Tab-separated table of C-alpha atoms in Angstrom:
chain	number	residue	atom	x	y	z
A	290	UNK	CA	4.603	-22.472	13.294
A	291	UNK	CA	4.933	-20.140	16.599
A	292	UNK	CA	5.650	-21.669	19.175
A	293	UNK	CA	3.254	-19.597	21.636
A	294	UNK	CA	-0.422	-20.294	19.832
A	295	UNK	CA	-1.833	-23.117	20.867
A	296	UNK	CA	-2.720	-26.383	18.388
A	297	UNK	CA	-6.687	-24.830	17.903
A	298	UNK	CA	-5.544	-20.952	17.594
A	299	UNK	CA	-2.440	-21.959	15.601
A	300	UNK	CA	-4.796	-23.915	13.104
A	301	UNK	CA	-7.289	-21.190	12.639
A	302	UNK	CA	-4.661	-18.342	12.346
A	303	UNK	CA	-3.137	-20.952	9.138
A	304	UNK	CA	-6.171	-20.474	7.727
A	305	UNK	CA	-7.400	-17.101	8.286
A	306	UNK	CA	-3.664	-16.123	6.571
A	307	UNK	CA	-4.148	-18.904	3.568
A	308	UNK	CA	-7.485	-17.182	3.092
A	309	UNK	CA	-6.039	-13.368	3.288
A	310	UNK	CA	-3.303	-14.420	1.176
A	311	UNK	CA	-5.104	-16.161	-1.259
A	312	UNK	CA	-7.737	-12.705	-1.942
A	313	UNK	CA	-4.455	-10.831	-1.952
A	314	UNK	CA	-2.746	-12.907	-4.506
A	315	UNK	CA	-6.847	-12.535	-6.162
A	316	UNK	CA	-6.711	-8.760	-6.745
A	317	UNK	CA	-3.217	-7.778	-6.866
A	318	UNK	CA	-2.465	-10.961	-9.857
A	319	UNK	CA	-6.276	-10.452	-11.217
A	320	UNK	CA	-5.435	-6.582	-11.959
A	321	UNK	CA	-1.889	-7.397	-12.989
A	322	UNK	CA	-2.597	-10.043	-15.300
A	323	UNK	CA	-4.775	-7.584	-17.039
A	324	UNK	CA	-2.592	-5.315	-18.680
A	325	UNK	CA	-2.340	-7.507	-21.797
A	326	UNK	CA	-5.729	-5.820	-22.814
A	327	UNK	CA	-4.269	-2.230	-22.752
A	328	UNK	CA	-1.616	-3.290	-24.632
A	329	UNK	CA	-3.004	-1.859	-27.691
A	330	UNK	CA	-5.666	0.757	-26.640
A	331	UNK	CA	-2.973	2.792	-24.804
A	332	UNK	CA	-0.243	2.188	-27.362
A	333	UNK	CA	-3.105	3.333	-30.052
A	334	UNK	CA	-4.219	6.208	-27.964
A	335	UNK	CA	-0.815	7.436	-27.102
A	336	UNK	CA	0.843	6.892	-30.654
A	337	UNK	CA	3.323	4.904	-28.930
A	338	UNK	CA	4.657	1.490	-30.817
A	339	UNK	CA	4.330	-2.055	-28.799
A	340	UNK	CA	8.311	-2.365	-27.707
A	341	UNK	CA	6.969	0.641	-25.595
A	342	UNK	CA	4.038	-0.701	-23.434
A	343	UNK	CA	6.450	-4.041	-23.382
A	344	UNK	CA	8.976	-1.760	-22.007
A	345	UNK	CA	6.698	-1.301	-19.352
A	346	UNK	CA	5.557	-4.319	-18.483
A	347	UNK	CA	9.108	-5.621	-18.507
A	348	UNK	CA	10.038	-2.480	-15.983
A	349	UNK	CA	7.254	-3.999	-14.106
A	350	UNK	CA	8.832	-7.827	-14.099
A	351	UNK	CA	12.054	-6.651	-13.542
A	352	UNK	CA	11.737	-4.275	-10.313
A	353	UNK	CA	9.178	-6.549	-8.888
A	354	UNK	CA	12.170	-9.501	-9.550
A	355	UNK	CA	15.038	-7.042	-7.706
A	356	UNK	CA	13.697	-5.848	-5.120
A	357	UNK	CA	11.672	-9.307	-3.990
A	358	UNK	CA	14.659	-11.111	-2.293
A	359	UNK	CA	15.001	-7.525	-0.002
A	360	UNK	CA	11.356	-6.922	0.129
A	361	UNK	CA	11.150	-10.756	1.465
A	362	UNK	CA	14.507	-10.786	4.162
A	363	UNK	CA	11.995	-7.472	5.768
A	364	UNK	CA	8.789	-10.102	5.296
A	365	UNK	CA	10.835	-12.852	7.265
A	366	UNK	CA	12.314	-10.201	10.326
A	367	UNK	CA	8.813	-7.996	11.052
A	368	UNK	CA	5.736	-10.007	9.035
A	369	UNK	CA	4.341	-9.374	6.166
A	370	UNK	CA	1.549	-7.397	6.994
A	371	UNK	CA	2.488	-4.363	7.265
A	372	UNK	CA	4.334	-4.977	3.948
A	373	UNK	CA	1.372	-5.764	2.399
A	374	UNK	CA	-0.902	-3.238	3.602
A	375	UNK	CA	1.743	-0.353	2.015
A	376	UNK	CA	2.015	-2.481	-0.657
A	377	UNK	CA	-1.583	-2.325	-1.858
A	378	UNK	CA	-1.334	1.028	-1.228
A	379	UNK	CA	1.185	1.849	-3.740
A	380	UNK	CA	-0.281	-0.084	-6.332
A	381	UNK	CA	-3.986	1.745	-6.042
A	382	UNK	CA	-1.407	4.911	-6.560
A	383	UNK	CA	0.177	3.421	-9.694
A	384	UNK	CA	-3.001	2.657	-11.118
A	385	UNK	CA	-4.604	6.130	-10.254
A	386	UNK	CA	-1.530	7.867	-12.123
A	387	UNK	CA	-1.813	5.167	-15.499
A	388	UNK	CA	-5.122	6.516	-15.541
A	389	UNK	CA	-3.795	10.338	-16.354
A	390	UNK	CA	-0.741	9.650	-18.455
A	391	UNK	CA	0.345	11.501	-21.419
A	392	UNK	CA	3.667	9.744	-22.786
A	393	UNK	CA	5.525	6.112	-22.627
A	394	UNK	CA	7.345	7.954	-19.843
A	395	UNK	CA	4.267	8.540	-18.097
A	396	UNK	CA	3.352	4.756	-18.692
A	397	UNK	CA	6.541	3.003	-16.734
A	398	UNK	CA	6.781	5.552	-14.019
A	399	UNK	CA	2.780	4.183	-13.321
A	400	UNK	CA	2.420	0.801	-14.927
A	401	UNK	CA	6.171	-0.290	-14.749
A	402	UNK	CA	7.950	1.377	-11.595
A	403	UNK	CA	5.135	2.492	-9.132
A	404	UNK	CA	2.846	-0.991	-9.851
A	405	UNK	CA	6.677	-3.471	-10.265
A	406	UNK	CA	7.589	-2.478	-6.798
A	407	UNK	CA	4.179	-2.643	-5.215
A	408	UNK	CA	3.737	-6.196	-6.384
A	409	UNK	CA	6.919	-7.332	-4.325
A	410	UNK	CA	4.743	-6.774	-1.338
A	411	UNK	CA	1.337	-8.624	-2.594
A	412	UNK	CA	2.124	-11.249	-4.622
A	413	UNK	CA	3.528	-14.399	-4.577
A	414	UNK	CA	7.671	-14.177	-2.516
A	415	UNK	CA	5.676	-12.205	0.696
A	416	UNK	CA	2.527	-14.017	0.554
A	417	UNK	CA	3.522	-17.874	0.174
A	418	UNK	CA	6.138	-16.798	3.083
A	419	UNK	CA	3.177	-15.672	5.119
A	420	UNK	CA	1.263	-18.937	4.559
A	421	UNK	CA	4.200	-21.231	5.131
A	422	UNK	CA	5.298	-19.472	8.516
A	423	UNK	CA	1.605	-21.024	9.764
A	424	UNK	CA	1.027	-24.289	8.234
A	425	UNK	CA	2.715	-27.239	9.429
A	426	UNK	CA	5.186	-29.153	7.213
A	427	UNK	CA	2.613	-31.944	5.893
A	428	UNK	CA	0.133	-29.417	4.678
A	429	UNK	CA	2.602	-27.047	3.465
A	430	UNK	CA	2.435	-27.977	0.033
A	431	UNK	CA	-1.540	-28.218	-0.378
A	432	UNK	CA	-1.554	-24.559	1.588
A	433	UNK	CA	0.883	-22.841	-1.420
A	434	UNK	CA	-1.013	-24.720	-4.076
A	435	UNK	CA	-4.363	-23.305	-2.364
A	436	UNK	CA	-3.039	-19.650	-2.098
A	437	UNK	CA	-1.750	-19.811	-5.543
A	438	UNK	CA	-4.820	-20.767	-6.584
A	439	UNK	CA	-5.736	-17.190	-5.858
A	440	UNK	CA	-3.898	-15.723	-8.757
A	441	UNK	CA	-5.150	-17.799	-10.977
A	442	UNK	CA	-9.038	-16.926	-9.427
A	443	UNK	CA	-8.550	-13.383	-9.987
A	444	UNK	CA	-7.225	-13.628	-13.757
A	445	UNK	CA	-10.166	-15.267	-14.089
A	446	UNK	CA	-12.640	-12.546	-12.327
A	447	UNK	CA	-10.465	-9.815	-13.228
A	448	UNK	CA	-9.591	-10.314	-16.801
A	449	UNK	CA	-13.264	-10.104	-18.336
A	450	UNK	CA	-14.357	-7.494	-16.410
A	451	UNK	CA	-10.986	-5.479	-17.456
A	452	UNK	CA	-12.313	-6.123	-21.158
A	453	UNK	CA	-16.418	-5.040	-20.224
A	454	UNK	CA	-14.668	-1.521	-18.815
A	455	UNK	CA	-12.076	-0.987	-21.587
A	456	UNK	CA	-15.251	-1.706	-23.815
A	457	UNK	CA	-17.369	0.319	-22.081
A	458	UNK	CA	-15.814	3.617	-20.354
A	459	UNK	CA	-12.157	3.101	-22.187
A	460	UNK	CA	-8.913	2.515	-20.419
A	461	UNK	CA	-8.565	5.773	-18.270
A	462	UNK	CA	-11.387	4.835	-16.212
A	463	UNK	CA	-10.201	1.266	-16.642
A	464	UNK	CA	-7.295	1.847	-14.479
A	465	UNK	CA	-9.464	4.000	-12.088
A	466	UNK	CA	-11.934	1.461	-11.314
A	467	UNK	CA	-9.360	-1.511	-10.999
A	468	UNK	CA	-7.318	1.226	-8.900
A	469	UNK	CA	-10.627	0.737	-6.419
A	470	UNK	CA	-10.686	-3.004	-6.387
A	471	UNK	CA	-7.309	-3.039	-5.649
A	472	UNK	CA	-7.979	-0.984	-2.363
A	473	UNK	CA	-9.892	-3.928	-1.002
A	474	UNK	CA	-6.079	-5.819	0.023
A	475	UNK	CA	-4.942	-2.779	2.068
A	476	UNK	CA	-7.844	-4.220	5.029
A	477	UNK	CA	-6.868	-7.945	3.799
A	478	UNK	CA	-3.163	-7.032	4.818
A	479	UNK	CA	-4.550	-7.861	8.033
A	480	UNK	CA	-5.188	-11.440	8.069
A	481	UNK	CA	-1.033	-11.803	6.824
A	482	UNK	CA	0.634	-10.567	9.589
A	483	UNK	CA	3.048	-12.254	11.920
A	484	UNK	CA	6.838	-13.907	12.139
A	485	UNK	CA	8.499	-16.755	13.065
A	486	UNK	CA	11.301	-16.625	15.131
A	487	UNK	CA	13.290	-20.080	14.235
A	488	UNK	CA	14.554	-22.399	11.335
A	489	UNK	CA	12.245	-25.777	11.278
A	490	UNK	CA	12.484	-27.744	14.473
A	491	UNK	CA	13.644	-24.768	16.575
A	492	UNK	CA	17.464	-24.333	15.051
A	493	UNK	CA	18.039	-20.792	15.575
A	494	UNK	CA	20.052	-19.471	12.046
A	495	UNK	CA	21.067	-16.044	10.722
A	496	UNK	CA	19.738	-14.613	7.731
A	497	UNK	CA	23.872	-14.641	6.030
A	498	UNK	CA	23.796	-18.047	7.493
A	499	UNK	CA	21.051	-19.117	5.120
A	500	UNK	CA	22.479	-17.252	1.764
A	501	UNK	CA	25.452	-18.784	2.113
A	502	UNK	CA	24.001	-22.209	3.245
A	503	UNK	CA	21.342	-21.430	-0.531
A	504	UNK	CA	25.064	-20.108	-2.323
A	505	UNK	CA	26.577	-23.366	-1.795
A	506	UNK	CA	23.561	-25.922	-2.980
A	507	UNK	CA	23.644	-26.865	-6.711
A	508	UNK	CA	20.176	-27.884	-6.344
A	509	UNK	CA	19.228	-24.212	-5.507
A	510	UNK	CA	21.516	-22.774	-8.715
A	511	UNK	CA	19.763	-25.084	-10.793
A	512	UNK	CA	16.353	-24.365	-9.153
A	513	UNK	CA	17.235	-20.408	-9.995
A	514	UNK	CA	18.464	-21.046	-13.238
A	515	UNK	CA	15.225	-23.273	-13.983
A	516	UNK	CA	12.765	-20.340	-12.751
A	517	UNK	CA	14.310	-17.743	-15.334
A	518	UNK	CA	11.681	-19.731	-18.330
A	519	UNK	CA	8.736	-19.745	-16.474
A	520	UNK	CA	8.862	-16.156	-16.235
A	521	UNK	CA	9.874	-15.646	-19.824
A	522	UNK	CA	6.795	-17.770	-20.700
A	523	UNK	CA	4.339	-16.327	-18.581
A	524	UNK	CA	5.476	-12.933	-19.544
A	525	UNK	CA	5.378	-13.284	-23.275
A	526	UNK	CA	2.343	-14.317	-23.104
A	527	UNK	CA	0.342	-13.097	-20.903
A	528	UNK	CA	1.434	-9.584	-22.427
A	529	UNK	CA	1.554	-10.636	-26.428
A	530	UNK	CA	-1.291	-13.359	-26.523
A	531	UNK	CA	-4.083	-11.044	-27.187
A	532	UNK	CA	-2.319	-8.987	-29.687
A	533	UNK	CA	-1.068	-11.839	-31.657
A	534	UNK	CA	-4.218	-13.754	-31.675
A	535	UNK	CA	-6.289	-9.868	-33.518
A	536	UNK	CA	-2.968	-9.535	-35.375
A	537	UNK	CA	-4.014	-13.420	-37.021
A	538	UNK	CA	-7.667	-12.012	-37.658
A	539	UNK	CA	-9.635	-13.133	-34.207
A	540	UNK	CA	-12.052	-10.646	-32.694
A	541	UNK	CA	-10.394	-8.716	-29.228
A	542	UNK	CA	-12.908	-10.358	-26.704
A	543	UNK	CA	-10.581	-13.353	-28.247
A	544	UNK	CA	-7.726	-12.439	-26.261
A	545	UNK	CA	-9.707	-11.679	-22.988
A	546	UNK	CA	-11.478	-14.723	-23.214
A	547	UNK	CA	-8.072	-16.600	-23.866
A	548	UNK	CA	-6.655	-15.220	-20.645
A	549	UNK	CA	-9.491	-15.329	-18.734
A	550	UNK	CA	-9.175	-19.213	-19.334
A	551	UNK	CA	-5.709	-19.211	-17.903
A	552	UNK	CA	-7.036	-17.992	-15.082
A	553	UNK	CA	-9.660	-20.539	-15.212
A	554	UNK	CA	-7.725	-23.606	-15.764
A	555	UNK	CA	-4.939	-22.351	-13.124
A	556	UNK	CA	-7.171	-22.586	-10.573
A	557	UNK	CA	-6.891	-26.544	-10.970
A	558	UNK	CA	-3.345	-26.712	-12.031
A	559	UNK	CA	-2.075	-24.891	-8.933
A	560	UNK	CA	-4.245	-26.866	-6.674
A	561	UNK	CA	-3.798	-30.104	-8.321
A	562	UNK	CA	0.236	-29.477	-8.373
A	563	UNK	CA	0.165	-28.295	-4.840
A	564	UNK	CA	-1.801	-31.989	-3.804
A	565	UNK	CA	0.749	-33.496	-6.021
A	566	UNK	CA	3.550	-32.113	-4.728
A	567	UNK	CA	2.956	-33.447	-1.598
A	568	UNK	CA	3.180	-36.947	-2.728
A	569	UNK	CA	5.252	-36.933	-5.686
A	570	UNK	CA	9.349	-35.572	-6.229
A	571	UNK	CA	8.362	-32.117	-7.211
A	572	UNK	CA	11.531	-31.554	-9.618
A	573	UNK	CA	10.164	-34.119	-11.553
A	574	UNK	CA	6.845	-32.304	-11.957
A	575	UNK	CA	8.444	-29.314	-12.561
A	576	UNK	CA	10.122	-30.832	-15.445
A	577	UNK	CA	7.187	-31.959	-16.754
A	578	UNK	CA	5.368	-28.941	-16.270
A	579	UNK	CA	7.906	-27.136	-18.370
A	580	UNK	CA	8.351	-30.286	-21.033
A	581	UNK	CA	4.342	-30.048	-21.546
A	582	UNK	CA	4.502	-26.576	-22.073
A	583	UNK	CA	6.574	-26.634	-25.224
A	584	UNK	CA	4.612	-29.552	-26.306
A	585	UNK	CA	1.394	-27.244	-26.505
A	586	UNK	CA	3.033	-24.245	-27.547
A	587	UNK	CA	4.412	-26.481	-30.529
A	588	UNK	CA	0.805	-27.862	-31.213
A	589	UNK	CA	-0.337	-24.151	-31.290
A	590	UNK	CA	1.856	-22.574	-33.795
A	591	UNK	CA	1.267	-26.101	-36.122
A	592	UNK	CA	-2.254	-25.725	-35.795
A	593	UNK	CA	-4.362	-22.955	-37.353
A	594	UNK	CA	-4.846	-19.753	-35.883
A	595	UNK	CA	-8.681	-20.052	-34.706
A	596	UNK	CA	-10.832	-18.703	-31.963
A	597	UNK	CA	-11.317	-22.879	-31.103
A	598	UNK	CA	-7.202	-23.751	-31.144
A	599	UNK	CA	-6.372	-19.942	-29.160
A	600	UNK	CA	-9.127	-21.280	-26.408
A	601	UNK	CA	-7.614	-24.791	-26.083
A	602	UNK	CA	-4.321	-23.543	-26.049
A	603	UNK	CA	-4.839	-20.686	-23.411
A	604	UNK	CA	-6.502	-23.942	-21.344
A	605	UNK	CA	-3.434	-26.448	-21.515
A	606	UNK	CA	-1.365	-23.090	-20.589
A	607	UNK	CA	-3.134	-22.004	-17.886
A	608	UNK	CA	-3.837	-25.615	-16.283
A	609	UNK	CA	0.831	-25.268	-16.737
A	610	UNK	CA	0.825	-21.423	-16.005
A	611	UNK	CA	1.477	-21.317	-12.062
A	612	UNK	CA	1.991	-24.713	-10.862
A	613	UNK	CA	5.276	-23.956	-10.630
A	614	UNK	CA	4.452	-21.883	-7.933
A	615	UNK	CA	3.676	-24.610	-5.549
A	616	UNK	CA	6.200	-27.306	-6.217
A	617	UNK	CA	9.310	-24.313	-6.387
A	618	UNK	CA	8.861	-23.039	-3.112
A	619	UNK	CA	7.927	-26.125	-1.506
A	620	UNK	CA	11.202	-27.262	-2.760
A	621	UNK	CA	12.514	-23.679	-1.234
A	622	UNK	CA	10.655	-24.583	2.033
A	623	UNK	CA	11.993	-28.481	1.807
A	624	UNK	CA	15.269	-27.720	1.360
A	625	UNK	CA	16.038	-24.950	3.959
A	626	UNK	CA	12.707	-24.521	6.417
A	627	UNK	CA	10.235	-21.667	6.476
A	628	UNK	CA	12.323	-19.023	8.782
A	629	UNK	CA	13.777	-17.644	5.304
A	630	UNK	CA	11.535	-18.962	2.580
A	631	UNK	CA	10.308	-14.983	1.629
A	632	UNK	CA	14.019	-14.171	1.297
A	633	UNK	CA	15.299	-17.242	-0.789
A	634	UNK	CA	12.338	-17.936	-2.425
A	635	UNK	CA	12.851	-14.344	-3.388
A	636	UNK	CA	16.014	-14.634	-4.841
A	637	UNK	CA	14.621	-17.651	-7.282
A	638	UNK	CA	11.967	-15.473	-8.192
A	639	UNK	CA	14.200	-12.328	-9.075
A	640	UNK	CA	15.287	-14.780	-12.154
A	641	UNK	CA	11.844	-15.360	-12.911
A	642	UNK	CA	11.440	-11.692	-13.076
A	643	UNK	CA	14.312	-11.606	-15.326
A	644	UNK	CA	13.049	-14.131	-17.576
A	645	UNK	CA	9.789	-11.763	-17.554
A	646	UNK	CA	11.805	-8.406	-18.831
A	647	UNK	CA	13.072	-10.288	-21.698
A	648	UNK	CA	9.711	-12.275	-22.527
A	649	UNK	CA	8.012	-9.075	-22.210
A	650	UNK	CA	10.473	-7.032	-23.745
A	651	UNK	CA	12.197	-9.224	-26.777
A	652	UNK	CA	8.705	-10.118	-28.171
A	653	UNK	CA	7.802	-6.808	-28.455
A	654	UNK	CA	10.885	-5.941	-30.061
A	655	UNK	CA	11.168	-9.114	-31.991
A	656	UNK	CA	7.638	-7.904	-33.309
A	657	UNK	CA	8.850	-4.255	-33.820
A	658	UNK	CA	11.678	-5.512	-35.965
A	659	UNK	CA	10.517	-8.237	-37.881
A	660	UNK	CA	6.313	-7.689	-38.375
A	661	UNK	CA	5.978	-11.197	-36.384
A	662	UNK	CA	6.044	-12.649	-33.173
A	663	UNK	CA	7.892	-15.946	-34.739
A	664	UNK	CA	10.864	-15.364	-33.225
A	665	UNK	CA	9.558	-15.415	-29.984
A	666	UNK	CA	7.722	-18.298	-29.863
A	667	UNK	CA	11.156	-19.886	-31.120
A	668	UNK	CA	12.602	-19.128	-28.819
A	669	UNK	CA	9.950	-19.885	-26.186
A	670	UNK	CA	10.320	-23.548	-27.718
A	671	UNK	CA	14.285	-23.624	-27.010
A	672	UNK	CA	13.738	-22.619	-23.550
A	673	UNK	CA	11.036	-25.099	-22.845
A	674	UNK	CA	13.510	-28.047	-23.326
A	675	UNK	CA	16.096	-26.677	-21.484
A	676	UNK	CA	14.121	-25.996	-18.387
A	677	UNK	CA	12.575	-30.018	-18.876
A	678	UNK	CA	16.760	-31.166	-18.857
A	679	UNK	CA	17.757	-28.336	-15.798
A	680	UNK	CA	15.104	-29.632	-13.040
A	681	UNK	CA	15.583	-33.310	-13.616
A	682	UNK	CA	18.644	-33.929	-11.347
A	683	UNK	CA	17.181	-31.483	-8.399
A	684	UNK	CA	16.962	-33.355	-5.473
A	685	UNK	CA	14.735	-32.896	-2.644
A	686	UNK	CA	16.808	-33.636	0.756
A	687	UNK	CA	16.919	-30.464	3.273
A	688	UNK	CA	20.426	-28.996	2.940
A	689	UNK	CA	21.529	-29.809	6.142
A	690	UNK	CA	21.172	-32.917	6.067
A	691	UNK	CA	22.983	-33.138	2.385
A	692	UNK	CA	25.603	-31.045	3.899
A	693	UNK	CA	26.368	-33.773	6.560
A	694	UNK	CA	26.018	-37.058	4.054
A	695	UNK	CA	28.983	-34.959	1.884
């Protein structure tokens, strides 16, 4: 926390920035966790085949997973508020030009360039960096769970009323009016600015200091390596979900409603794992997250394709979906101190973006080439269990301090 506010001010600018952060993380991950729907009106519309608009998406995963770890070492030197603010910005553009497009070139210039790079800015990396500069260490984890919380809020908001327009005026003016909602961060960019100047407890360290202090920890590799699934989960999907589910025979509000419950059910999860966090080893959760994921992605494919078993599934998934959010970068944040947490907390999340291409990407595919997404939940499955086994030896102890026991 700055040194210069004092204990009152320095407690209501924490909260005024867990607030902005949190409506940030609401619209920019509300609109964003949308484009599932338009996965087949615009593929329909523009005679363009699935691999195509997952193309897109993955475009999207991928530059927002490259460019966080930059777009975070600029958060940690001048604040993220200005970041933000331009940010926004360029994703009411991207949204403005999906409206007009014409081709599946058209489609990730908008949707998978324009909106991938803009979300580096308003999401998650830039954000929980924000938050944690301002909170002290005991509420730190409660404060990320909180202001992921806000991702999960705005699936929930956002989602339905993404469905009511594509229903209603189609998914030109779909984009346009989300492309409006989306304006409202550019003012809440505000409420997010501000730096620290120090490493926890006032050590002074360089920015090269910390990457190669993060290069040499095996609990960071493993915490990288770990972080690469939950974005291939999240990714398939979040983007393949609604198609599968009116591929098996269920009406389209189906998949809406389905991700709309994610949203729903996140809400708790990344609260309930930020509280958690704070009072239990947080690799173990993670594991555990990851473990019970497979478990219910097992019990879905086993079970019958109904509107009932897609709505309890999307439930168990959603109350999973981002409470990895929480517990990763508090073990980011735990391990090396706030003064870098956008930057390495980026880097972890450039292989969750990675994990995203592929989950967005390969199912499509996968689906292009076989008629099926059964591959893809296979491999979903495999992935699961591996994360469980990587995040079970992470340990918790700040590197320093690990570095001087060795």
């Amino acid at each position: 926390m700055p040194h210069h506010l004092s204990s009152a001010a320095a407690s209501r600018k924490a909260w005024i920035t867990v607030f902005c952060a949190s409506m940030i993380l609401t619209l920019s991950m509300g609109v964003r966790q949308g484009f599932g729907l338009f996965l087949q009106p615009v593929s329909v519309d523009l005679g363009i085949g699935r691999e195509a608009f997952g193309l897109a998406v993955a475009l999207q995963n991928l530059l927002w997973g490259v460019a966080q770890p930059f777009v975070g070492a600029l958060a940690d030197r001048y604040g993220a508020g200005w970041l933000a603010a331009a940010g926004a910005a360029l994703y009411v553009a991207g949204l403005l030009a999906a409206s007009s497009i014409g081709s599946a070139f058209g489609l990730h210039l908008s949707v998978g360039v324009m909106v991938g790079l803009s979300l580096t800015t308003v999401t998650f990396g830039v954000m929980l960096g924000a938050v944690g500069r301002f909170v002290p260490p005991e509420k730190r984890s409660l404060a990320f769970g909180i202001t992921t919380a806000g991702g999960s809020l705005g699936q929930f908001l956002v989602v339905p009323g993404a469905q009511a327009l594509l229903e209603e005026v189609g998914w030109r003016m779909a984009f346009t009016v989300l492309a409006a909602v989306m304006a409202v961060a550019i003012v809440l960019a505000l409420g997010v600015a501000g730096r620290s100047e120090t490493r926890e407890g006032g050590e002074s360290q360089s920015i090269s200091e910390a990457l190669r202090e993060a290069g040499a920890s095996r609990d960071y590799k493993l915490l990288v390596s770990g972080y690469f699934v939950c974005g291939l989960h999240l990714a398939f999907i979040g983007t393949h979900l609604p198609a599968y589910l009116t591929d098996s025979g269920l009406p389209p509000s189906t998949g809406a409603t389905a991700l709309a419950l994610v949203g729903l059910f996140n809400i708790f999860g990344s609260y309930l794992f930020g509280v958690w966090g704070g009072r239990w080893r947080k690799n173990m959760l993670l594991a555990g997250i990851y473990f019970a994921r497979t478990l219910a992605i097992v019990a879905f494919l086993l079970a019958p394709v109904s509107v009932p078993s897609a709505l309890v599934f999307a439930s168990v998934m959603g109350f999973l979906w981002l409470g990895t959010v929480p517990l990763t970068s508090g073990l980011v944040s735990g391990m090396f101190g706030v003064r870098y947490l956008s930057t390495l907390f980026g880097i972890v999340f450039f292989s969750h973006q990675v994990g995203s291409f592929f989950g967005a990407w390969a199912a499509g595919y996968a689906y292009d080439l076989f008629g099926s997404y059964d591959m893809a939940w296979l491999v979903a499955i495999a992935f699961g269990l591996a994360a469980t086994l990587i995040h079970l030896p992470i340990r918790e102890i700040p590197a320093a301090r690990l570095s001087a026991a060795e």
